[in-house]
Short mmCIF file of C-alpha atoms and ligand atoms in Angstrom, two decimals:
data_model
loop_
_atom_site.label_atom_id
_atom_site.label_comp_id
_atom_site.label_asym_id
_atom_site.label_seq_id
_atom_site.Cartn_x
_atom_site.Cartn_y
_atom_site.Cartn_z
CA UNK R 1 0.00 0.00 0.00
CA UNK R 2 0.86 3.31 -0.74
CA UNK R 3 0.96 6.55 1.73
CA UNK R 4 -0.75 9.29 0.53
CA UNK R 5 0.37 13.15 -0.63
CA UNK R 6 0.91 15.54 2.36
CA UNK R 7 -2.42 16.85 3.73
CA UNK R 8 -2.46 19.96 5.62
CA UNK R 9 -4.16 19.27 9.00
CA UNK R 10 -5.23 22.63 10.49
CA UNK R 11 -5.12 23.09 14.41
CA UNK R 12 -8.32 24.57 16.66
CA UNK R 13 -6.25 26.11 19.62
CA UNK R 14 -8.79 28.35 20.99
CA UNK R 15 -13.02 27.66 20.84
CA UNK R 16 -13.57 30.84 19.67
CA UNK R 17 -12.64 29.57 16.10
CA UNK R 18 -15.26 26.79 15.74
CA UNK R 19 -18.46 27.78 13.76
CA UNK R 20 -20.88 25.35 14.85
CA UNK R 21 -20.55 26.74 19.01
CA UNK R 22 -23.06 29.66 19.72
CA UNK R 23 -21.41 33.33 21.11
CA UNK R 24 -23.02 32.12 24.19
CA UNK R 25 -21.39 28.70 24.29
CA UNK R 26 -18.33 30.07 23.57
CA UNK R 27 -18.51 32.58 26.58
CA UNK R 28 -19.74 29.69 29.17
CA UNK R 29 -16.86 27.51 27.74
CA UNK R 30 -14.29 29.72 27.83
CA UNK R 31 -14.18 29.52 31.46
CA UNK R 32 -13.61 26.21 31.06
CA UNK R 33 -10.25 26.27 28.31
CA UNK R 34 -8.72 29.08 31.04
CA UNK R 35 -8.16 26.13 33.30
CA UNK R 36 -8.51 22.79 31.13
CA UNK R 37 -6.65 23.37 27.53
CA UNK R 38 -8.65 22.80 23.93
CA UNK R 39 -7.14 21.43 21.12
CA UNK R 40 -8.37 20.03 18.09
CA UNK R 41 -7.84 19.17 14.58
CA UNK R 42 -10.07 20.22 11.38
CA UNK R 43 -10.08 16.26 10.77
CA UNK R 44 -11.44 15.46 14.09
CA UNK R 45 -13.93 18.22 14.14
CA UNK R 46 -15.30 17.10 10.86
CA UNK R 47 -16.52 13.92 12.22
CA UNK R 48 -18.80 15.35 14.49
CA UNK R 49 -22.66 15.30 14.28
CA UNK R 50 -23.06 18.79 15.68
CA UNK R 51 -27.43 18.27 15.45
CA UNK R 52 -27.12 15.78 17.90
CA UNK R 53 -25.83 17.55 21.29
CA UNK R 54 -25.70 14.03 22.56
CA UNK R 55 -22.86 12.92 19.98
CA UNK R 56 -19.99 11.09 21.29
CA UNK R 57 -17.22 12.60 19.12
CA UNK R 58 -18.31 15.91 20.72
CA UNK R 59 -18.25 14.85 24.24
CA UNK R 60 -14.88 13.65 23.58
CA UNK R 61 -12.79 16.74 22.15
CA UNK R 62 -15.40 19.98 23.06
CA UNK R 63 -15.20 21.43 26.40
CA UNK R 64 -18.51 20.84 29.01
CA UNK R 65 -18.97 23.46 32.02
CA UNK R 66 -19.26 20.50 34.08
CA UNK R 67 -15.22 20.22 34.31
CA UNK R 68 -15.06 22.66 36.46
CA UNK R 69 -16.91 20.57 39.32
CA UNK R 70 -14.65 19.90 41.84
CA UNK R 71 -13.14 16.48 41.36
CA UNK R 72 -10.09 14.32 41.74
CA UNK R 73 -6.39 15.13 41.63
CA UNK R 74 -3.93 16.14 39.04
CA UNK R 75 -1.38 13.12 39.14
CA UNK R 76 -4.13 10.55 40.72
CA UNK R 77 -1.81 7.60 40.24
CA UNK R 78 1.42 9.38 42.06
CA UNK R 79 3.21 9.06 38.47
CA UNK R 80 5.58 11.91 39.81
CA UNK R 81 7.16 9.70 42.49
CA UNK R 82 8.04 6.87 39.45
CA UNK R 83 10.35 9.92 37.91
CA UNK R 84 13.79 8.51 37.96
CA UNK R 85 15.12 11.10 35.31
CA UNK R 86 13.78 13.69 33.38
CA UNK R 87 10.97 12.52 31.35
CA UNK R 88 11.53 8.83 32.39
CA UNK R 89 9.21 6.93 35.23
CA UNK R 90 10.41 3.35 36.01
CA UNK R 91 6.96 1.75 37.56
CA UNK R 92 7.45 -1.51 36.72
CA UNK R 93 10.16 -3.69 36.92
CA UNK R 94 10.27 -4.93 33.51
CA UNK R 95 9.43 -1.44 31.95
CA UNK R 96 10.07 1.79 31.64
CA UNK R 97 8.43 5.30 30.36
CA UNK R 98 9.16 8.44 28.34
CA UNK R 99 6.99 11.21 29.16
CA UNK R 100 8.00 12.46 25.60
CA UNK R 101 6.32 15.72 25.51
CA UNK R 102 3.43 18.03 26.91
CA UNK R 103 1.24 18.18 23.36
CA UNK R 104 -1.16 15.97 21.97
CA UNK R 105 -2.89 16.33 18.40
CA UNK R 106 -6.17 17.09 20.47
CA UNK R 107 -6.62 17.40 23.87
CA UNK R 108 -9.02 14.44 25.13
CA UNK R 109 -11.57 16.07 27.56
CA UNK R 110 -10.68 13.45 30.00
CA UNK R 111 -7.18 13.31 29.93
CA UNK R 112 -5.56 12.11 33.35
CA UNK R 113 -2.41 13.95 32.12
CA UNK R 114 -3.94 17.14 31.76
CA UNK R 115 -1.44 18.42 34.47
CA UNK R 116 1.18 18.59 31.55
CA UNK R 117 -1.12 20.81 29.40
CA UNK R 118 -1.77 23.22 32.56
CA UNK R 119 1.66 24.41 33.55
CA UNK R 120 5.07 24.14 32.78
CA UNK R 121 6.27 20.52 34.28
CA UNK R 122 9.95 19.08 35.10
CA UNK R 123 8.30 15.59 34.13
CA UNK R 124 8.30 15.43 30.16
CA UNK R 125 11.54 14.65 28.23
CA UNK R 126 13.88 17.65 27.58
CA UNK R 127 17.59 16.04 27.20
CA UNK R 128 16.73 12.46 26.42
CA UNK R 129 20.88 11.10 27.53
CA UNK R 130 20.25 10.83 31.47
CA UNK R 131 17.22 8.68 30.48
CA UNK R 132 19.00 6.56 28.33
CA UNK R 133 21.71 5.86 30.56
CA UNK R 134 19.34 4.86 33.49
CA UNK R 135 17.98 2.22 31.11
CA UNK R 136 21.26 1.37 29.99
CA UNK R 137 22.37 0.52 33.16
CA UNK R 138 18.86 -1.36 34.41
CA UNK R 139 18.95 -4.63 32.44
CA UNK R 140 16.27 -5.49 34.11
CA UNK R 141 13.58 -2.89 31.63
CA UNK R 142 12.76 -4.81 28.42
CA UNK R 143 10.70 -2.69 27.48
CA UNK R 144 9.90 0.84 27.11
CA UNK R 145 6.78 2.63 26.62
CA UNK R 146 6.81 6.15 24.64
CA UNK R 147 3.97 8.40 25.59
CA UNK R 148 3.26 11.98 26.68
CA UNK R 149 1.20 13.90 25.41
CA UNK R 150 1.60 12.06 21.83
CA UNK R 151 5.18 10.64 21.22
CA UNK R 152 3.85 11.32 16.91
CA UNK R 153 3.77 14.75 17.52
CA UNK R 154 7.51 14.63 17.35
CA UNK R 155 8.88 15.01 14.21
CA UNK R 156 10.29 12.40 12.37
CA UNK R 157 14.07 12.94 12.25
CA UNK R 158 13.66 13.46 16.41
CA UNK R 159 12.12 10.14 16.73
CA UNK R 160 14.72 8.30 15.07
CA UNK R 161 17.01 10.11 17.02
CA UNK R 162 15.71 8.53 20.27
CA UNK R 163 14.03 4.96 18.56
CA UNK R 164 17.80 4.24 17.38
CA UNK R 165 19.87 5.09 20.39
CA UNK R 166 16.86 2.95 22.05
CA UNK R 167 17.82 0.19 19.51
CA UNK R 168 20.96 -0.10 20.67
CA UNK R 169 20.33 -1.10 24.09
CA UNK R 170 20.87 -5.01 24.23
CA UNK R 171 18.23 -5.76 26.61
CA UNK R 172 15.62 -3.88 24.95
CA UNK R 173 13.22 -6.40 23.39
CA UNK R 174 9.88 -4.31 22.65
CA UNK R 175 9.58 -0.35 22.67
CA UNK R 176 5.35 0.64 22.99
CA UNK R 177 4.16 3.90 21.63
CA UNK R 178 0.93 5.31 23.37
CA UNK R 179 -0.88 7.98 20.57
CA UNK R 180 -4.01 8.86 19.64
CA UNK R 181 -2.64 10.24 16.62
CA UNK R 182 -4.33 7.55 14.35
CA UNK R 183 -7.95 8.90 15.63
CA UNK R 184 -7.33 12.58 15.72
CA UNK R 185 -4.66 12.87 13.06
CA UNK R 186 -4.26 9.57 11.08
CA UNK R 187 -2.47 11.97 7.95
CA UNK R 188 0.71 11.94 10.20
CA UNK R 189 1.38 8.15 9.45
CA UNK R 190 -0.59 7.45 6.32
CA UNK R 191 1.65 11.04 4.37
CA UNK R 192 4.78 10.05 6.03
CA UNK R 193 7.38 7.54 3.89
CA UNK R 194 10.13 8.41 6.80
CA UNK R 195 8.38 7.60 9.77
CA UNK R 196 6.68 4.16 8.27
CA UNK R 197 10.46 3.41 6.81
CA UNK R 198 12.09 4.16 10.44
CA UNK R 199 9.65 1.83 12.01
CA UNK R 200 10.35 -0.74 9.57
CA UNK R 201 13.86 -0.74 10.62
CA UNK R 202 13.83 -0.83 14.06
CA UNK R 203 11.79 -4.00 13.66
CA UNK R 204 13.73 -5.45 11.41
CA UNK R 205 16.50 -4.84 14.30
CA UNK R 206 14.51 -7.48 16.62
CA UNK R 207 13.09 -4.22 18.83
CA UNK R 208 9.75 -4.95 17.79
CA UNK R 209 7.58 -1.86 17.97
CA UNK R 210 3.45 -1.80 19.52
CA UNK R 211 1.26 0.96 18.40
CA UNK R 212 -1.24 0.93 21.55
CA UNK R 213 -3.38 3.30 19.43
CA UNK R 214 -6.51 5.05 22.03
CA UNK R 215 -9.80 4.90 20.28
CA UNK R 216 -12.38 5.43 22.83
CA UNK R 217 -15.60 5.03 20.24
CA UNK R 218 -16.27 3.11 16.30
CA UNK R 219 -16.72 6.01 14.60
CA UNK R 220 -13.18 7.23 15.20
CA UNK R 221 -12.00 4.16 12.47
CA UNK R 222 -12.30 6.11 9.33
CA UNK R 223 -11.23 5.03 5.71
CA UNK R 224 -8.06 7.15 6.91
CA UNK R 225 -7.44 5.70 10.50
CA UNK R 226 -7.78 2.49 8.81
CA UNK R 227 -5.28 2.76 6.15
CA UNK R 228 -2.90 4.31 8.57
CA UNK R 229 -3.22 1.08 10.36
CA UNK R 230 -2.92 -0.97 7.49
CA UNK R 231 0.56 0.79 6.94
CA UNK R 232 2.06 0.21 10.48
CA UNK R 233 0.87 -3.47 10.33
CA UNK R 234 2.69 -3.49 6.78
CA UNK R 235 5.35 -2.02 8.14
CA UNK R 236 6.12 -4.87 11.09
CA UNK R 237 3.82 -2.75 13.72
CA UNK R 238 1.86 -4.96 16.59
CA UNK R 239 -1.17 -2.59 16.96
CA UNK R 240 -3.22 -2.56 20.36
CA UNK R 241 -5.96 -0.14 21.26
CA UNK R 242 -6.65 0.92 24.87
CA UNK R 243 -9.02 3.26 25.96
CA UNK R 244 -11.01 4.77 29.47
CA UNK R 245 -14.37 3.62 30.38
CA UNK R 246 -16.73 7.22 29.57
CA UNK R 247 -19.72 8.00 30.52
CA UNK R 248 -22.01 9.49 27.67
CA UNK R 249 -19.02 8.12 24.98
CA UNK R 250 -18.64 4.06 25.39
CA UNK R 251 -20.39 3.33 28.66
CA UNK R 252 -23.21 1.12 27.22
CA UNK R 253 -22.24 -2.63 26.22
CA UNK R 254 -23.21 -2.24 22.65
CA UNK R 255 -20.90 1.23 22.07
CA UNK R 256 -18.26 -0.97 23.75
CA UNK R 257 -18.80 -4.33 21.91
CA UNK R 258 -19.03 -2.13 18.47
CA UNK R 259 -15.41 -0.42 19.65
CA UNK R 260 -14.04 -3.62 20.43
CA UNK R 261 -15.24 -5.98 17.26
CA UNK R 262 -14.86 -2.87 14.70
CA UNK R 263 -10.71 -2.71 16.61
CA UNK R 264 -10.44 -6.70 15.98
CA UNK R 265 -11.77 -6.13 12.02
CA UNK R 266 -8.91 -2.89 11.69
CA UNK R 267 -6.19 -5.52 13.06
CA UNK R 268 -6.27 -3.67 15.96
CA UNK R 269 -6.14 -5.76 19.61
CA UNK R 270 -8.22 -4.47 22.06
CA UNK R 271 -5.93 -4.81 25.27
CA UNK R 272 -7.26 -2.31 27.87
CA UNK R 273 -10.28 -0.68 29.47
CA UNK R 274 -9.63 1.68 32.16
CA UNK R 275 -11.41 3.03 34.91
CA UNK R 276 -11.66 6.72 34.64
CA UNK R 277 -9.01 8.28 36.90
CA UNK R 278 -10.35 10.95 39.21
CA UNK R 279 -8.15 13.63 38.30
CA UNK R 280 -9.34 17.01 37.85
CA UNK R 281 -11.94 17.91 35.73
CA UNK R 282 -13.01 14.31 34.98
CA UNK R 283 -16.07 13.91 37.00
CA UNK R 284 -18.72 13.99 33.74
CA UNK R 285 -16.80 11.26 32.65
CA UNK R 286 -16.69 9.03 35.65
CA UNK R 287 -18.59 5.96 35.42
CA UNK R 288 -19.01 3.83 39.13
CA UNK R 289 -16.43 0.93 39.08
CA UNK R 290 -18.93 -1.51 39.68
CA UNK R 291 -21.27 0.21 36.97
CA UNK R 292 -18.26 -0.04 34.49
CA UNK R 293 -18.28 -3.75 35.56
CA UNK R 294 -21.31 -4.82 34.82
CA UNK R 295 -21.01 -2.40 31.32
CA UNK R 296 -17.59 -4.61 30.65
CA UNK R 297 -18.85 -7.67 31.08
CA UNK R 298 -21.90 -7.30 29.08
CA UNK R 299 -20.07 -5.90 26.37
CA UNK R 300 -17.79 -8.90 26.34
CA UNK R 301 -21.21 -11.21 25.74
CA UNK R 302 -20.88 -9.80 22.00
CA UNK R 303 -17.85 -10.04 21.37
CA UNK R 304 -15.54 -13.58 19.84
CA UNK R 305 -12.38 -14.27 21.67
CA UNK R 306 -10.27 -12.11 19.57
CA UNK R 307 -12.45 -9.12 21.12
CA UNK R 308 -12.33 -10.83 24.94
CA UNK R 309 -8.46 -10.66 25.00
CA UNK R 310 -9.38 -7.04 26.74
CA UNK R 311 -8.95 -6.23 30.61
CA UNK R 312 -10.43 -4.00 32.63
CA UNK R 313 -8.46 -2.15 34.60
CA UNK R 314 -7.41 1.09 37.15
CA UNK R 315 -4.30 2.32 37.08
CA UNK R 316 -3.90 2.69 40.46
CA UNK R 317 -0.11 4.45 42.30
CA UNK R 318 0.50 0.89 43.32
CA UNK R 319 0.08 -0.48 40.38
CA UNK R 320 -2.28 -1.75 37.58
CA UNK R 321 -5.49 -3.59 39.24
CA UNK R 322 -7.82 -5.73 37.22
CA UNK R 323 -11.60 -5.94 38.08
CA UNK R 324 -12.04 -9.65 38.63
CA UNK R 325 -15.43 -10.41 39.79
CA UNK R 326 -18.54 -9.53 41.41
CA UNK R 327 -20.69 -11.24 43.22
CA UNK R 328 -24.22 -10.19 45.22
CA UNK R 329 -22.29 -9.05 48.45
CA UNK R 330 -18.53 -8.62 47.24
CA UNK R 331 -15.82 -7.69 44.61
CA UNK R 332 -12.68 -9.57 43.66
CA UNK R 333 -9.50 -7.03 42.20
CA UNK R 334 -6.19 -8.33 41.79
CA UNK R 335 -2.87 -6.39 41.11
CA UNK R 336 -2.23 -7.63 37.28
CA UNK R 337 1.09 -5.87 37.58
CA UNK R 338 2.61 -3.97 40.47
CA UNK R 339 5.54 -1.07 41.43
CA UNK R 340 5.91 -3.46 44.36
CA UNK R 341 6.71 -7.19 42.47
CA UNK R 342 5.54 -8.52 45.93
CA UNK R 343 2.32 -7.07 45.26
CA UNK R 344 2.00 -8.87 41.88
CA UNK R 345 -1.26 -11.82 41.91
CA UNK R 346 -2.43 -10.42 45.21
CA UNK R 347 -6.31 -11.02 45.15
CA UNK R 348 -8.43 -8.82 47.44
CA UNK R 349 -11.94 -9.09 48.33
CA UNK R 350 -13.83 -6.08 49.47
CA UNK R 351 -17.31 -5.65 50.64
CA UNK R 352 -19.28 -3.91 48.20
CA UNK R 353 -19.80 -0.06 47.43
CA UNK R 354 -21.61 1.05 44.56
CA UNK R 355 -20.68 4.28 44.90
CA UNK R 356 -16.52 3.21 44.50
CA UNK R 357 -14.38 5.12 42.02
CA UNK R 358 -11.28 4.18 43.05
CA UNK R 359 -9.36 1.60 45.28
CA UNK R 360 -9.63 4.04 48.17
CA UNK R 361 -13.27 4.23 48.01
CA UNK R 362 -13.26 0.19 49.01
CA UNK R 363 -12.39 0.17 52.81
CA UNK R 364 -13.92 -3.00 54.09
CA UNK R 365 -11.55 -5.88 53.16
CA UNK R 366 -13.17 -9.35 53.60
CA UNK R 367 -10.43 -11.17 52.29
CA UNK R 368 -7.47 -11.26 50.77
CA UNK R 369 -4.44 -13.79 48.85
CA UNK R 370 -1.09 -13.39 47.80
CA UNK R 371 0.60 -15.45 45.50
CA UNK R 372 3.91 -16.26 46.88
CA UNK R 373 6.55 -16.09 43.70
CA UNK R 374 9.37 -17.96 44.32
CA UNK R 375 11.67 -15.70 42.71
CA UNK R 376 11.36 -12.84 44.86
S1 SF4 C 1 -4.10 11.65 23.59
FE1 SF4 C 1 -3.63 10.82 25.63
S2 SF4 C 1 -2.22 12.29 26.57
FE2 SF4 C 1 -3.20 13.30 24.80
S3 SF4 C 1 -4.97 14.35 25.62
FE3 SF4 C 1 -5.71 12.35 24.96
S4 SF4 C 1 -5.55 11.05 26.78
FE4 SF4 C 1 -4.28 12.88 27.17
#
């Protein structure tokens, strides 16, 4: 397959630009964008049903006054205290992170890393050397997840900069890039010969490279999202989609089925679905973990086993939890992976609370189970 000729994507930085919001929408939402940043792309916009006021696409990229309830934190999973050097967070034993920059291609309404859009931050990747010598030196990290903001946003020559000096490190086996660039801007893989080429190679090097592409509803797989997929697959790419659980944008079992089945048809691996972090601003999008439970496993009921490969999750400061079970009186979690490897299996049972967002919000423990690993 061939990529396609340059197309020029235009940028919405400010509301006041789109057509379709009334003068009074624009003045209750500006209050809004003077804490929470907008940003979106003509592409994106266009795929918006602006009769319905219901439509997902628009709950996903256009500002609602109800952000400004008071909500949540701004790093609700602690990812600060994982910074080991600039722009790097080592979590997880076998793998570490590049906070690669503070821009996206739109800014998702519920982003839980808004905090790097809102002020200047020491977190995100400036001098990317003292990061690769900490993973140098850990052989333990096999892999290494670029994210950000959107690690596509970088230009081309800058990513191979950093994907080749990431190539060289022996113990490197898989390098994960987190973008929604494939939803919001799919042009910036399916016009660019250089990036699909420099992806290419660093497979062919062994490092193999997974897109975890976030689409968070169907209609974001376009003919153009679609052929950019087709060229990363073409070009040695594993492709996984992850996305958060949203209320009034996937949070019925038929949106999610239809996300996760369309995914599967696109070659795309639906891997997670997270609970909505409470971090600031996010409380319109917050669905009840036990809600989001019952929505998940409903959704699953339509789906083959290609689609079931997906896990829901929260991505809690301790690590990533998965949603087991439920029964009439209880709910089963268990740390899937852990900054604590102790931590990893552990199976907790908690007394029920429909009103639960987060871990903290479950305080009766009924019972509980650790694996013991041998190898710790
Ligand atoms: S693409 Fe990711 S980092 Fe960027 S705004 Fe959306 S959720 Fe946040």
């Amino acid at each position: 397959m061939n990529v396609t000729p340059k197309k020029k994507i235009k940028y919405f930085n400010s509301i006041d630009k789109l057509q379709n919001l009334s003068g009074e929408e624009k003045i209750s939402l500006k209050k809004v964008t003077e804490t929470f940043a907008f940003r979106a792309t003509d592409y994106y916009l266009s795929l918006i049903n602006w009769q319905d006021k219901n439509d997902p696409i628009k709950k996903l990229i256009i500002p609602d006054v109800k952000e400004l309830q008071k909500w949540g934190e701004k790093d609700p999973s602690y990812e600060k205290s994982y910074t080991v050097a600039p722009g790097l967070q080592h979590k997880y034993t076998q793998t570490a992170l590049f906070l690669i920059g503070p821009t996206c291609f739109g800014y998702c309404r519920f982003c839980f890393r808004k905090r790097l859009f809102m002020e200047d931050t020491h977190e995100i990747l400036i001098d990317v050397k003292p990061a690769l010598d900490y993973i140098s030196k850990h052989h333990e990290i096999q892999n290494v997840l670029l994210t950000g903001g959107d690690p596509l946003v970088l230009s081309t020559s800058k990513l191979k900069m950093i994907l080749t000096k990431l190539a060289e490190i022996k113990h490197l086996i898989n390098i994960r890039i987190g973008t929604k660039a494939l939803a919001y801007n799919p042009f910036r893989v399916s016009t660019d010969p250089e990036l699909l080429d420099l992806f290419k190679d660093i497979n062919k090097k062994g490092k193999r490279i997974h897109i975890v592409a976030q689409f968070d509803h169907e209609r974001e797989f376009t003919k153009h999202s679609r052929k950019a997929i087709n060229l990363l697959i073409e070009s040695g790419c594993v492709m996984l989609t992850q996305m958060p659980l949203l209320r009034g944008i996937n949070d019925s079992p038929l949106t999610l089925s239809n996300l996760w089945n369309t995914a599967v048809n696109a070659g795309v691996t639906p891997y997670y679905l997270f609970q909505c972090r409470p971090t600031v601003g996010n409380k319109p999008f917050a669905v009840p973990i036990e809600e989001g439970y019952r929505i998940f496993e409903q959704a699953k009921m339509n789906c083959s086993g290609l689609a079931k490969r997906i896990k829901f999750v929260m991505s809690h400061a301790t690590g990533k939890i998965e949603m087991v079970a439920l029964t009439e009186k209880h709910i089963i979690l268990k740390y899937h992976q852990a900054a604590d490897p102790k931590l990893i299996g552990k199976t907790m049972i908690f007394k029920r609370n429909p009103n639960a967002y987060w871990l903290e919000d479950y305080t009766e423990l009924v019972d509980e189970y650790k694996i013991e690993n041998p190898f710790i």
